[in-house]
């Protein structure tokens, strides 16, 4: 009887926390189908009809398609570069001991201790000198530089758990250093790749600070910066705002589901091997 009560209490707590986590998402989606008047008069109620008019207005009025493309370009390229460069650096540091190895690793770890936003003025001046202001390239450079320390930290710890015999066997088969990384180590990296990828993808996709500082042209705006146009000085179009938030969150939901699947598959394949 006591065990059943314990199980019931656990499931009850899980249900409560699940409700607290999912209800804001449900409220956002429900509000995206309401009119502005419905949101103001009945913010917690259900929409009167499931019309897609708000989504149509967002796509046409706010130029949402351009914002989506800019966010996809910046986020996709940044995450790919972070994963590739960081995994290469961590592989070299974990597999090739040399005199300055701990100091180079400590240099990467400094990036976790010193937030880049504290150096926003020097970064702005550097981008100005490089003529990269008001370009998506500036955002990619900033996100890659800011994301590499955490990724190196995660990948380095993962590489240390892999036996060195894998490298030696591959080299006996004629593989060079890069082929060992690409053909042997990289297929085993699904768990850390999924973890680092989803963490940085969410961070870059939802970032508002760097686009606000380094972008001036409206056509280059990412989704968080573009949504700002829906906030007026005297009025806010809440129905369009919730529709845009719903559209912007859908790719992240899909990416999270994909990454979590890869994470589980990676753990299973590693256990079998």
Short mmCIF file of C-alpha atoms in Angstrom, two decimals:
data_model
loop_
_atom_site.label_atom_id
_atom_site.label_comp_id
_atom_site.label_asym_id
_atom_site.label_seq_id
_atom_site.Cartn_x
_atom_site.Cartn_y
_atom_site.Cartn_z
CA UNK A 1 0.00 0.00 0.00
CA UNK A 2 2.82 2.38 0.90
CA UNK A 3 4.62 1.61 -2.36
CA UNK A 4 1.48 2.38 -4.35
CA UNK A 5 1.02 5.68 -2.56
CA UNK A 6 4.65 6.52 -3.31
CA UNK A 7 4.18 5.74 -6.99
CA UNK A 8 0.97 7.77 -7.07
CA UNK A 9 2.74 10.74 -5.45
CA UNK A 10 5.58 10.54 -8.00
CA UNK A 11 3.19 10.47 -10.96
CA UNK A 12 1.16 13.32 -9.44
CA UNK A 13 4.27 15.48 -9.11
CA UNK A 14 5.30 14.65 -12.67
CA UNK A 15 1.83 15.54 -13.96
CA UNK A 16 1.88 18.87 -12.13
CA UNK A 17 5.28 19.82 -13.49
CA UNK A 18 4.32 18.65 -16.99
CA UNK A 19 1.21 20.81 -16.84
CA UNK A 20 3.22 23.84 -15.67
CA UNK A 21 5.69 23.32 -18.52
CA UNK A 22 3.18 22.62 -21.31
CA UNK A 23 0.36 25.01 -20.42
CA UNK A 24 2.22 28.18 -21.54
CA UNK A 25 2.91 26.48 -24.88
CA UNK A 26 -0.75 25.52 -25.22
CA UNK A 27 -1.77 29.08 -24.30
CA UNK A 28 0.58 30.52 -26.93
CA UNK A 29 -0.80 28.24 -29.67
CA UNK A 30 -4.42 28.89 -28.64
CA UNK A 31 -3.84 32.67 -28.61
CA UNK A 32 -2.39 32.52 -32.11
CA UNK A 33 -5.89 31.68 -33.41
CA UNK A 34 -7.65 34.48 -31.52
CA UNK A 35 -8.35 38.04 -32.54
CA UNK A 36 -6.69 40.87 -30.66
CA UNK A 37 -9.99 41.61 -28.90
CA UNK A 38 -10.38 37.98 -27.79
CA UNK A 39 -6.90 37.99 -26.28
CA UNK A 40 -7.60 41.16 -24.31
CA UNK A 41 -11.05 40.13 -23.09
CA UNK A 42 -10.48 36.38 -22.59
CA UNK A 43 -6.72 35.70 -22.35
CA UNK A 44 -7.11 32.20 -20.85
CA UNK A 45 -10.10 31.10 -22.93
CA UNK A 46 -10.21 29.03 -26.09
CA UNK A 47 -10.42 30.74 -29.52
CA UNK A 48 -13.87 31.19 -31.05
CA UNK A 49 -12.66 29.66 -34.34
CA UNK A 50 -9.54 28.00 -35.71
CA UNK A 51 -8.81 30.56 -38.42
CA UNK A 52 -5.37 30.80 -40.02
CA UNK A 53 -5.82 34.50 -40.75
CA UNK A 54 -3.24 35.53 -38.14
CA UNK A 55 -0.59 33.31 -39.71
CA UNK A 56 -1.37 34.70 -43.15
CA UNK A 57 -1.11 38.28 -41.90
CA UNK A 58 2.19 37.56 -40.16
CA UNK A 59 3.70 36.04 -43.28
CA UNK A 60 2.58 38.92 -45.51
CA UNK A 61 2.58 41.98 -43.25
CA UNK A 62 5.72 41.37 -41.19
CA UNK A 63 7.85 39.80 -43.95
CA UNK A 64 8.18 36.75 -41.73
CA UNK A 65 9.57 34.57 -44.51
CA UNK A 66 12.74 36.69 -44.73
CA UNK A 67 13.18 36.56 -40.95
CA UNK A 68 12.84 32.78 -41.00
CA UNK A 69 15.46 32.41 -43.73
CA UNK A 70 17.90 34.70 -41.89
CA UNK A 71 17.45 32.72 -38.66
CA UNK A 72 17.84 29.39 -40.47
CA UNK A 73 21.00 30.58 -42.22
CA UNK A 74 22.64 32.02 -39.11
CA UNK A 75 21.61 29.19 -36.79
CA UNK A 76 22.39 26.34 -39.19
CA UNK A 77 25.79 27.65 -40.27
CA UNK A 78 26.81 28.60 -36.72
CA UNK A 79 25.91 25.22 -35.24
CA UNK A 80 27.61 23.29 -38.05
CA UNK A 81 30.83 25.29 -37.63
CA UNK A 82 30.73 24.92 -33.84
CA UNK A 83 30.32 21.16 -34.07
CA UNK A 84 33.00 20.69 -36.71
CA UNK A 85 35.68 23.04 -35.34
CA UNK A 86 35.12 22.11 -31.70
CA UNK A 87 35.17 18.38 -32.31
CA UNK A 88 38.40 18.70 -34.29
CA UNK A 89 40.03 20.79 -31.55
CA UNK A 90 38.87 18.45 -28.78
CA UNK A 91 40.01 15.40 -30.76
CA UNK A 92 43.49 16.86 -31.20
CA UNK A 93 43.79 17.93 -27.56
CA UNK A 94 42.66 14.53 -26.26
CA UNK A 95 44.62 12.34 -28.67
CA UNK A 96 47.88 14.25 -29.31
CA UNK A 97 49.72 15.16 -26.08
CA UNK A 98 52.20 18.01 -26.47
CA UNK A 99 53.91 20.50 -24.19
CA UNK A 100 51.30 23.25 -24.35
CA UNK A 101 48.30 20.91 -24.31
CA UNK A 102 46.93 21.85 -20.84
CA UNK A 103 47.44 25.56 -21.50
CA UNK A 104 45.54 25.43 -24.79
CA UNK A 105 42.73 23.54 -23.08
CA UNK A 106 42.68 26.14 -20.29
CA UNK A 107 42.50 28.87 -22.95
CA UNK A 108 39.32 27.29 -24.29
CA UNK A 109 37.91 26.98 -20.76
CA UNK A 110 38.42 30.72 -20.24
CA UNK A 111 35.64 31.21 -22.74
CA UNK A 112 33.25 29.60 -20.25
CA UNK A 113 34.33 31.97 -17.49
CA UNK A 114 34.31 35.25 -19.42
CA UNK A 115 30.98 36.14 -21.09
CA UNK A 116 31.40 37.70 -24.52
CA UNK A 117 28.72 40.31 -23.86
CA UNK A 118 31.11 42.07 -21.49
CA UNK A 119 33.30 42.80 -24.52
CA UNK A 120 30.48 44.08 -26.71
CA UNK A 121 32.19 47.44 -27.39
CA UNK A 122 35.52 45.93 -28.59
CA UNK A 123 33.57 43.39 -30.64
CA UNK A 124 31.58 46.18 -32.26
CA UNK A 125 34.77 48.06 -33.13
CA UNK A 126 36.35 44.91 -34.57
CA UNK A 127 33.33 44.27 -36.80
CA UNK A 128 33.39 47.92 -37.85
CA UNK A 129 37.05 47.68 -38.86
CA UNK A 130 36.40 44.44 -40.74
CA UNK A 131 33.40 46.04 -42.49
CA UNK A 132 31.15 43.25 -41.24
CA UNK A 133 28.57 45.40 -39.49
CA UNK A 134 25.04 44.88 -40.73
CA UNK A 135 25.86 41.47 -42.17
CA UNK A 136 24.78 37.99 -41.14
CA UNK A 137 28.44 36.95 -41.25
CA UNK A 138 29.14 39.01 -38.15
CA UNK A 139 26.52 37.07 -36.22
CA UNK A 140 27.90 33.72 -37.39
CA UNK A 141 31.42 34.70 -36.26
CA UNK A 142 30.18 35.81 -32.84
CA UNK A 143 28.06 32.71 -32.25
CA UNK A 144 30.85 30.35 -33.33
CA UNK A 145 33.41 32.10 -31.14
CA UNK A 146 31.05 32.07 -28.18
CA UNK A 147 29.96 28.45 -28.66
CA UNK A 148 33.34 26.76 -29.15
CA UNK A 149 34.47 26.75 -25.46
CA UNK A 150 31.43 24.82 -24.20
CA UNK A 151 31.55 22.43 -27.15
CA UNK A 152 35.28 21.72 -26.66
CA UNK A 153 34.64 21.06 -22.97
CA UNK A 154 31.91 18.50 -23.76
CA UNK A 155 33.74 16.81 -26.65
CA UNK A 156 37.04 16.63 -24.77
CA UNK A 157 35.40 14.76 -21.92
CA UNK A 158 33.72 12.38 -24.38
CA UNK A 159 36.94 11.65 -26.28
CA UNK A 160 38.69 10.78 -23.02
CA UNK A 161 36.17 7.98 -22.48
CA UNK A 162 36.96 6.34 -25.84
CA UNK A 163 39.81 3.80 -25.79
CA UNK A 164 42.96 4.73 -27.67
CA UNK A 165 42.96 1.25 -29.21
CA UNK A 166 40.32 2.47 -31.67
CA UNK A 167 42.82 4.95 -33.10
CA UNK A 168 45.62 2.42 -33.19
CA UNK A 169 43.48 -0.15 -35.02
CA UNK A 170 42.44 2.44 -37.60
CA UNK A 171 46.04 3.51 -38.17
CA UNK A 172 47.07 -0.12 -38.70
CA UNK A 173 44.41 -0.21 -41.44
CA UNK A 174 46.07 2.77 -43.12
CA UNK A 175 44.01 5.71 -41.80
CA UNK A 176 45.66 9.06 -41.19
CA UNK A 177 44.75 11.38 -38.32
CA UNK A 178 41.77 13.03 -40.03
CA UNK A 179 40.43 9.71 -41.30
CA UNK A 180 40.54 8.33 -37.76
CA UNK A 181 38.46 11.30 -36.62
CA UNK A 182 36.04 11.22 -39.57
CA UNK A 183 35.51 7.49 -40.05
CA UNK A 184 36.01 6.03 -36.56
CA UNK A 185 35.41 8.68 -33.89
CA UNK A 186 32.72 10.84 -35.49
CA UNK A 187 30.15 8.00 -35.88
CA UNK A 188 30.46 7.36 -32.12
CA UNK A 189 29.81 11.02 -31.26
CA UNK A 190 26.03 11.10 -31.67
CA UNK A 191 25.24 11.74 -27.98
CA UNK A 192 27.58 14.74 -27.51
CA UNK A 193 26.84 16.07 -31.00
CA UNK A 194 23.10 16.02 -30.27
CA UNK A 195 23.58 17.63 -26.87
CA UNK A 196 25.85 20.44 -28.05
CA UNK A 197 23.87 20.95 -31.24
CA UNK A 198 20.48 21.41 -29.58
CA UNK A 199 21.89 23.65 -26.82
CA UNK A 200 23.52 26.03 -29.28
CA UNK A 201 20.70 25.85 -31.82
CA UNK A 202 18.17 27.03 -29.24
CA UNK A 203 20.52 29.73 -27.98
CA UNK A 204 21.30 31.12 -31.45
CA UNK A 205 17.72 30.84 -32.72
CA UNK A 206 16.28 32.75 -29.79
CA UNK A 207 19.05 35.33 -29.39
CA UNK A 208 17.93 38.93 -29.52
CA UNK A 209 20.98 40.79 -28.19
CA UNK A 210 23.55 40.36 -30.98
CA UNK A 211 21.14 41.01 -33.89
CA UNK A 212 19.97 44.18 -32.14
CA UNK A 213 23.56 45.44 -31.84
CA UNK A 214 25.11 44.32 -35.13
CA UNK A 215 22.21 44.50 -37.60
CA UNK A 216 20.67 47.71 -38.93
CA UNK A 217 18.80 46.64 -42.07
CA UNK A 218 15.31 45.32 -41.49
CA UNK A 219 15.65 42.76 -44.30
CA UNK A 220 18.54 41.12 -42.42
CA UNK A 221 16.63 40.79 -39.14
CA UNK A 222 16.30 37.40 -37.49
CA UNK A 223 12.99 36.25 -36.00
CA UNK A 224 13.45 37.68 -32.46
CA UNK A 225 14.45 41.06 -33.86
CA UNK A 226 11.78 41.04 -36.56
CA UNK A 227 9.02 40.27 -34.07
CA UNK A 228 9.92 43.56 -32.37
CA UNK A 229 8.09 45.39 -35.16
CA UNK A 230 4.80 44.06 -33.77
CA UNK A 231 5.27 46.13 -30.62
CA UNK A 232 3.98 49.63 -31.19
CA UNK A 233 4.35 52.69 -28.97
CA UNK A 234 0.63 52.81 -28.19
CA UNK A 235 -0.66 49.45 -29.36
CA UNK A 236 0.56 45.85 -29.71
CA UNK A 237 -0.90 43.33 -32.14
CA UNK A 238 -0.99 40.44 -29.73
CA UNK A 239 -2.70 38.06 -32.15
CA UNK A 240 0.10 38.46 -34.71
CA UNK A 241 2.70 38.29 -31.96
CA UNK A 242 1.45 34.91 -30.71
CA UNK A 243 1.21 33.62 -34.28
CA UNK A 244 4.81 34.61 -34.97
CA UNK A 245 5.98 33.06 -31.70
CA UNK A 246 4.22 29.81 -32.60
CA UNK A 247 5.83 29.75 -36.04
CA UNK A 248 9.27 30.49 -34.61
CA UNK A 249 8.99 27.76 -31.98
CA UNK A 250 7.99 24.98 -34.40
CA UNK A 251 11.53 24.45 -35.84
CA UNK A 252 12.94 24.24 -32.32
CA UNK A 253 10.37 21.63 -31.34
CA UNK A 254 11.21 19.56 -34.42
CA UNK A 255 14.95 19.97 -33.81
CA UNK A 256 14.57 18.92 -30.19
CA UNK A 257 12.61 15.79 -31.14
CA UNK A 258 15.19 14.91 -33.77
CA UNK A 259 18.13 15.52 -31.42
CA UNK A 260 16.59 13.54 -28.58
CA UNK A 261 16.04 10.60 -30.93
CA UNK A 262 19.65 10.75 -32.07
CA UNK A 263 20.77 10.96 -28.46
CA UNK A 264 18.95 7.75 -27.54
CA UNK A 265 20.12 5.96 -30.68
CA UNK A 266 23.69 6.98 -29.98
CA UNK A 267 23.59 5.63 -26.44
CA UNK A 268 22.06 2.35 -27.64
CA UNK A 269 24.57 1.83 -30.44
CA UNK A 270 27.43 2.61 -28.10
CA UNK A 271 26.19 0.06 -25.57
CA UNK A 272 25.88 -2.62 -28.26
CA UNK A 273 29.37 -1.96 -29.55
#
